[in-house]
Amino acid sequence: MSETGDIIDQWREHLAIARRRSPHTVRAYVATAARLLEYRHIKSWQQVADLSTRDLRGHLAERRAEGIGNVSAARELSALKSFVTHARDLTGAEPGAAPRIRGPRIKKGLPRPITPDEATNMVSTVAESAAEDWAGLRDSAVLLLMYGAGLRIAEALSLKASDLPLGETLVVTGKGNKQRVVPLLPVVRDAVAAYVAECPFEVSGDAPIFRGVKGGPLSQGIVQKAMARARRALGLPDTATPHALRHSFATHLLGSGADLRSLQELLGHASLGSTQIYTQVDAAKMLEAYRSAHPREDG
């Protein structure tokens, strides 16, 4: 294997195992690193560690000339900073020091949550449209973990059999290997228990709770496709994605009176700024929606 291939393999392993990044993030960060190595003819970790702010600016300028927009450029910069910082950790050159470079300004749009009724109908439709009953129970349980507990899809799918039986709270390992404790509503716990009871594969030890039809770990793509089918059946917009369920969890809780710091902890946001965007949504409307239809023990 080439030296470049070794670097990419080591970077992929670091992201997936040491940093516990989602498969989507791993793919994106690895692709960004591979482009950098190719464009700059880099063959060693030391060469990566030696890259200057000017080098990175030049690389990003080349990428912008290829037509990538502000959002893509900002994402690539984040990946590049992480890559170079890791190289400096490995080589002892300014260990832990991230390159000082600002990315393009990105105007954040409002999250687009779905209403409680839409979420409830989505969960029901996903369950009813599955090819097998156990798979329907599985998909609806995953969606309820996102809508009822605010989990990211990768966090829900990373749950292990050792986490069972689910109690009133759950320790979740999120981005950056950071752990947080989230409360679990009875309807969420019941949905997971119903799926486990019907799952045709043994759920024990360190095995993942959620399985694909062949018994392997359930992929995000399967859940996304199931929700896309339900979305079309219900006539919902394309923005009604699995992640929209997490947005709904956040907006409904904020509307019900949750403070930003508590919401930040529940969502696992690294900074309060990521959570503050939810304050721009109509609080009164969220409160009414949450009280009327958010999953809870009596409904």
PDB file of N, CA, C and O in Angstrom, residues 63-108:
ATOM      1  N   ARG A  63     -10.119  24.997  -4.572  1.00  0.00           N
ATOM      2  CA  ARG A  63     -11.429  24.333  -4.490  1.00  0.00           C
ATOM      3  C   ARG A  63     -12.550  25.311  -4.847  1.00  0.00           C
ATOM      4  O   ARG A  63     -13.505  24.937  -5.522  1.00  0.00           O
ATOM      5  N   ARG A  64     -12.434  26.557  -4.412  1.00  0.00           N
ATOM      6  CA  ARG A  64     -13.445  27.554  -4.757  1.00  0.00           C
ATOM      7  C   ARG A  64     -13.454  27.802  -6.266  1.00  0.00           C
ATOM      8  O   ARG A  64     -14.513  28.019  -6.872  1.00  0.00           O
ATOM      9  N   ALA A  65     -12.259  27.779  -6.868  1.00  0.00           N
ATOM     10  CA  ALA A  65     -12.164  27.966  -8.326  1.00  0.00           C
ATOM     11  C   ALA A  65     -12.844  26.819  -9.072  1.00  0.00           C
ATOM     12  O   ALA A  65     -13.289  26.992 -10.218  1.00  0.00           O
ATOM     13  N   GLU A  66     -12.941  25.670  -8.421  1.00  0.00           N
ATOM     14  CA  GLU A  66     -13.619  24.525  -9.022  1.00  0.00           C
ATOM     15  C   GLU A  66     -15.136  24.630  -8.893  1.00  0.00           C
ATOM     16  O   GLU A  66     -15.868  23.801  -9.436  1.00  0.00           O
ATOM     17  N   GLY A  67     -15.590  25.621  -8.123  1.00  0.00           N
ATOM     18  CA  GLY A  67     -17.019  25.884  -8.076  1.00  0.00           C
ATOM     19  C   GLY A  67     -17.748  25.531  -6.802  1.00  0.00           C
ATOM     20  O   GLY A  67     -18.971  25.626  -6.749  1.00  0.00           O
ATOM     21  N   ILE A  68     -17.029  25.139  -5.741  1.00  0.00           N
ATOM     22  CA  ILE A  68     -17.755  24.817  -4.511  1.00  0.00           C
ATOM     23  C   ILE A  68     -18.222  26.111  -3.844  1.00  0.00           C
ATOM     24  O   ILE A  68     -17.580  27.151  -3.937  1.00  0.00           O
ATOM     25  N   GLY A  69     -19.369  26.044  -3.170  1.00  0.00           N
ATOM     26  CA  GLY A  69     -19.953  27.214  -2.529  1.00  0.00           C
ATOM     27  C   GLY A  69     -19.469  27.417  -1.111  1.00  0.00           C
ATOM     28  O   GLY A  69     -18.598  26.689  -0.614  1.00  0.00           O
ATOM     29  N   ASN A  70     -20.069  28.407  -0.444  1.00  0.00           N
ATOM     30  CA  ASN A  70     -19.651  28.757   0.918  1.00  0.00           C
ATOM     31  C   ASN A  70     -19.841  27.613   1.901  1.00  0.00           C
ATOM     32  O   ASN A  70     -18.982  27.355   2.749  1.00  0.00           O
ATOM     33  N   VAL A  71     -20.983  26.945   1.808  1.00  0.00           N
ATOM     34  CA  VAL A  71     -21.266  25.868   2.764  1.00  0.00           C
ATOM     35  C   VAL A  71     -20.255  24.739   2.610  1.00  0.00           C
ATOM     36  O   VAL A  71     -19.690  24.245   3.594  1.00  0.00           O
ATOM     37  N   SER A  72     -20.002  24.327   1.360  1.00  0.00           N
ATOM     38  CA  SER A  72     -19.039  23.249   1.121  1.00  0.00           C
ATOM     39  C   SER A  72     -17.637  23.662   1.530  1.00  0.00           C
ATOM     40  O   SER A  72     -16.881  22.868   2.103  1.00  0.00           O
ATOM     41  N   ALA A  73     -17.290  24.930   1.250  1.00  0.00           N
ATOM     42  CA  ALA A  73     -15.956  25.422   1.624  1.00  0.00           C
ATOM     43  C   ALA A  73     -15.779  25.421   3.139  1.00  0.00           C
ATOM     44  O   ALA A  73     -14.714  25.056   3.655  1.00  0.00           O
ATOM     45  N   ALA A  74     -16.826  25.813   3.862  1.00  0.00           N
ATOM     46  CA  ALA A  74     -16.760  25.826   5.325  1.00  0.00           C
ATOM     47  C   ALA A  74     -16.602  24.413   5.877  1.00  0.00           C
ATOM     48  O   ALA A  74     -15.835  24.172   6.820  1.00  0.00           O
ATOM     49  N   ARG A  75     -17.295  23.465   5.280  1.00  0.00           N
ATOM     50  CA  ARG A  75     -17.186  22.076   5.722  1.00  0.00           C
ATOM     51  C   ARG A  75     -15.793  21.529   5.440  1.00  0.00           C
ATOM     52  O   ARG A  75     -15.211  20.814   6.265  1.00  0.00           O
ATOM     53  N   GLU A  76     -15.262  21.842   4.268  1.00  0.00           N
ATOM     54  CA  GLU A  76     -13.920  21.360   3.931  1.00  0.00           C
ATOM     55  C   GLU A  76     -12.874  21.960   4.865  1.00  0.00           C
ATOM     56  O   GLU A  76     -11.926  21.282   5.272  1.00  0.00           O
ATOM     57  N   LEU A  77     -13.051  23.233   5.201  1.00  0.00           N
ATOM     58  CA  LEU A  77     -12.102  23.867   6.107  1.00  0.00           C
ATOM     59  C   LEU A  77     -12.120  23.182   7.462  1.00  0.00           C
ATOM     60  O   LEU A  77     -11.070  22.939   8.067  1.00  0.00           O
ATOM     61  N   SER A  78     -13.298  22.862   7.954  1.00  0.00           N
ATOM     62  CA  SER A  78     -13.418  22.167   9.235  1.00  0.00           C
ATOM     63  C   SER A  78     -12.687  20.824   9.188  1.00  0.00           C
ATOM     64  O   SER A  78     -11.965  20.453  10.121  1.00  0.00           O
ATOM     65  N   ALA A  79     -12.866  20.099   8.081  1.00  0.00           N
ATOM     66  CA  ALA A  79     -12.205  18.804   7.925  1.00  0.00           C
ATOM     67  C   ALA A  79     -10.696  18.968   7.838  1.00  0.00           C
ATOM     68  O   ALA A  79      -9.938  18.192   8.430  1.00  0.00           O
ATOM     69  N   LEU A  80     -10.239  19.995   7.115  1.00  0.00           N
ATOM     70  CA  LEU A  80      -8.803  20.228   6.961  1.00  0.00           C
ATOM     71  C   LEU A  80      -8.150  20.591   8.294  1.00  0.00           C
ATOM     72  O   LEU A  80      -7.049  20.117   8.614  1.00  0.00           O
ATOM     73  N   LYS A  81      -8.814  21.446   9.060  1.00  0.00           N
ATOM     74  CA  LYS A  81      -8.281  21.817  10.368  1.00  0.00           C
ATOM     75  C   LYS A  81      -8.120  20.586  11.252  1.00  0.00           C
ATOM     76  O   LYS A  81      -7.103  20.413  11.939  1.00  0.00           O
ATOM     77  N   SER A  82      -9.123  19.736  11.247  1.00  0.00           N
ATOM     78  CA  SER A  82      -9.076  18.530  12.065  1.00  0.00           C
ATOM     79  C   SER A  82      -7.952  17.608  11.607  1.00  0.00           C
ATOM     80  O   SER A  82      -7.229  17.020  12.424  1.00  0.00           O
ATOM     81  N   PHE A  83      -7.785  17.500  10.301  1.00  0.00           N
ATOM     82  CA  PHE A  83      -6.756  16.630   9.718  1.00  0.00           C
ATOM     83  C   PHE A  83      -5.355  17.121  10.092  1.00  0.00           C
ATOM     84  O   PHE A  83      -4.498  16.344  10.553  1.00  0.00           O
ATOM     85  N   VAL A  84      -5.108  18.407   9.927  1.00  0.00           N
ATOM     86  CA  VAL A  84      -3.798  18.969  10.228  1.00  0.00           C
ATOM     87  C   VAL A  84      -3.520  18.923  11.731  1.00  0.00           C
ATOM     88  O   VAL A  84      -2.395  18.630  12.172  1.00  0.00           O
ATOM     89  N   THR A  85      -4.536  19.195  12.534  1.00  0.00           N
ATOM     90  CA  THR A  85      -4.363  19.133  13.991  1.00  0.00           C
ATOM     91  C   THR A  85      -3.970  17.726  14.423  1.00  0.00           C
ATOM     92  O   THR A  85      -3.081  17.542  15.268  1.00  0.00           O
ATOM     93  N   HIS A  86      -4.611  16.712  13.828  1.00  0.00           N
ATOM     94  CA  HIS A  86      -4.272  15.325  14.149  1.00  0.00           C
ATOM     95  C   HIS A  86      -2.838  15.019  13.747  1.00  0.00           C
ATOM     96  O   HIS A  86      -2.094  14.341  14.489  1.00  0.00           O
ATOM     97  N   ALA A  87      -2.420  15.529  12.587  1.00  0.00           N
ATOM     98  CA  ALA A  87      -1.044  15.304  12.129  1.00  0.00           C
ATOM     99  C   ALA A  87      -0.041  15.929  13.098  1.00  0.00           C
ATOM    100  O   ALA A  87       1.006  15.345  13.399  1.00  0.00           O
ATOM    101  N   ARG A  88      -0.359  17.100  13.611  1.00  0.00           N
ATOM    102  CA  ARG A  88       0.534  17.770  14.554  1.00  0.00           C
ATOM    103  C   ARG A  88       0.584  17.022  15.890  1.00  0.00           C
ATOM    104  O   ARG A  88       1.617  16.989  16.556  1.00  0.00           O
ATOM    105  N   ASP A  89      -0.547  16.424  16.268  1.00  0.00           N
ATOM    106  CA  ASP A  89      -0.552  15.591  17.475  1.00  0.00           C
ATOM    107  C   ASP A  89       0.381  14.387  17.296  1.00  0.00           C
ATOM    108  O   ASP A  89       1.137  14.023  18.208  1.00  0.00           O
ATOM    109  N   LEU A  90       0.311  13.776  16.120  1.00  0.00           N
ATOM    110  CA  LEU A  90       1.099  12.576  15.857  1.00  0.00           C
ATOM    111  C   LEU A  90       2.595  12.867  15.797  1.00  0.00           C
ATOM    112  O   LEU A  90       3.414  12.070  16.265  1.00  0.00           O
ATOM    113  N   THR A  91       2.948  13.992  15.207  1.00  0.00           N
ATOM    114  CA  THR A  91       4.362  14.299  14.975  1.00  0.00           C
ATOM    115  C   THR A  91       5.004  15.111  16.089  1.00  0.00           C
ATOM    116  O   THR A  91       6.224  15.286  16.113  1.00  0.00           O
ATOM    117  N   GLY A  92       4.174  15.649  16.998  1.00  0.00           N
ATOM    118  CA  GLY A  92       4.715  16.459  18.077  1.00  0.00           C
ATOM    119  C   GLY A  92       5.012  17.882  17.673  1.00  0.00           C
ATOM    120  O   GLY A  92       5.582  18.652  18.451  1.00  0.00           O
ATOM    121  N   ALA A  93       4.597  18.252  16.466  1.00  0.00           N
ATOM    122  CA  ALA A  93       4.783  19.625  15.994  1.00  0.00           C
ATOM    123  C   ALA A  93       3.569  20.445  16.394  1.00  0.00           C
ATOM    124  O   ALA A  93       2.492  20.282  15.841  1.00  0.00           O
ATOM    125  N   GLU A  94       3.736  21.316  17.381  1.00  0.00           N
ATOM    126  CA  GLU A  94       2.615  22.103  17.895  1.00  0.00           C
ATOM    127  C   GLU A  94       1.419  21.188  18.200  1.00  0.00           C
ATOM    128  O   GLU A  94       0.360  21.331  17.605  1.00  0.00           O
ATOM    129  N   PRO A  95       1.593  20.207  19.053  1.00  0.00           N
ATOM    130  CA  PRO A  95       0.508  19.260  19.306  1.00  0.00           C
ATOM    131  C   PRO A  95      -0.784  19.950  19.707  1.00  0.00           C
ATOM    132  O   PRO A  95      -0.807  20.832  20.551  1.00  0.00           O
ATOM    133  N   GLY A  96      -1.856  19.554  19.036  1.00  0.00           N
ATOM    134  CA  GLY A  96      -3.177  20.075  19.356  1.00  0.00           C
ATOM    135  C   GLY A  96      -3.475  21.428  18.765  1.00  0.00           C
ATOM    136  O   GLY A  96      -4.597  21.923  18.884  1.00  0.00           O
ATOM    137  N   ALA A  97      -2.496  22.058  18.115  1.00  0.00           N
ATOM    138  CA  ALA A  97      -2.723  23.404  17.585  1.00  0.00           C
ATOM    139  C   ALA A  97      -3.434  23.335  16.244  1.00  0.00           C
ATOM    140  O   ALA A  97      -2.948  22.713  15.310  1.00  0.00           O
ATOM    141  N   ALA A  98      -4.574  23.974  16.160  1.00  0.00           N
ATOM    142  CA  ALA A  98      -5.326  24.009  14.909  1.00  0.00           C
ATOM    143  C   ALA A  98      -4.854  25.186  14.068  1.00  0.00           C
ATOM    144  O   ALA A  98      -4.489  26.237  14.603  1.00  0.00           O
ATOM    145  N   PRO A  99      -4.824  25.050  12.739  1.00  0.00           N
ATOM    146  CA  PRO A  99      -4.450  26.172  11.876  1.00  0.00           C
ATOM    147  C   PRO A  99      -5.379  27.355  12.106  1.00  0.00           C
ATOM    148  O   PRO A  99      -6.594  27.182  12.260  1.00  0.00           O
ATOM    149  N   ARG A 100      -4.815  28.563  12.142  1.00  0.00           N
ATOM    150  CA  ARG A 100      -5.623  29.761  12.346  1.00  0.00           C
ATOM    151  C   ARG A 100      -6.110  30.276  10.997  1.00  0.00           C
ATOM    152  O   ARG A 100      -5.361  30.926  10.270  1.00  0.00           O
ATOM    153  N   ILE A 101      -7.309  29.955  10.667  1.00  0.00           N
ATOM    154  CA  ILE A 101      -7.885  30.389   9.397  1.00  0.00           C
ATOM    155  C   ILE A 101      -9.395  30.448   9.529  1.00  0.00           C
ATOM    156  O   ILE A 101     -10.011  29.538  10.074  1.00  0.00           O
ATOM    157  N   ARG A 102      -9.986  31.523   9.052  1.00  0.00           N
ATOM    158  CA  ARG A 102     -11.441  31.681   9.117  1.00  0.00           C
ATOM    159  C   ARG A 102     -12.077  31.224   7.824  1.00  0.00           C
ATOM    160  O   ARG A 102     -11.554  31.472   6.738  1.00  0.00           O
ATOM    161  N   GLY A 103     -13.199  30.595   7.964  1.00  0.00           N
ATOM    162  CA  GLY A 103     -13.934  30.156   6.792  1.00  0.00           C
ATOM    163  C   GLY A 103     -14.931  31.203   6.337  1.00  0.00           C
ATOM    164  O   GLY A 103     -15.089  32.245   6.975  1.00  0.00           O
ATOM    165  N   PRO A 104     -15.602  30.948   5.235  1.00  0.00           N
ATOM    166  CA  PRO A 104     -16.618  31.884   4.741  1.00  0.00           C
ATOM    167  C   PRO A 104     -17.791  31.966   5.701  1.00  0.00           C
ATOM    168  O   PRO A 104     -18.101  31.006   6.412  1.00  0.00           O
ATOM    169  N   ARG A 105     -18.417  33.119   5.749  1.00  0.00           N
ATOM    170  CA  ARG A 105     -19.587  33.279   6.604  1.00  0.00           C
ATOM    171  C   ARG A 105     -20.768  32.526   6.018  1.00  0.00           C
ATOM    172  O   ARG A 105     -21.065  32.638   4.838  1.00  0.00           O
ATOM    173  N   ILE A 106     -21.431  31.786   6.882  1.00  0.00           N
ATOM    174  CA  ILE A 106     -22.592  31.014   6.464  1.00  0.00           C
ATOM    175  C   ILE A 106     -23.820  31.541   7.187  1.00  0.00           C
ATOM    176  O   ILE A 106     -23.844  31.598   8.421  1.00  0.00           O
ATOM    177  N   LYS A 107     -24.806  31.936   6.429  1.00  0.00           N
ATOM    178  CA  LYS A 107     -26.040  32.405   7.030  1.00  0.00           C
ATOM    179  C   LYS A 107     -26.891  31.203   7.401  1.00  0.00           C
ATOM    180  O   LYS A 107     -27.305  30.422   6.549  1.00  0.00           O
ATOM    181  N   LYS A 108     -27.103  31.040   8.691  1.00  0.00           N
ATOM    182  CA  LYS A 108     -27.867  29.888   9.156  1.00  0.00           C
ATOM    183  C   LYS A 108     -29.359  30.113   8.974  1.00  0.00           C
ATOM    184  O   LYS A 108     -29.907  31.127   9.399  1.00  0.00           O
TER     185      LYS A 108
END
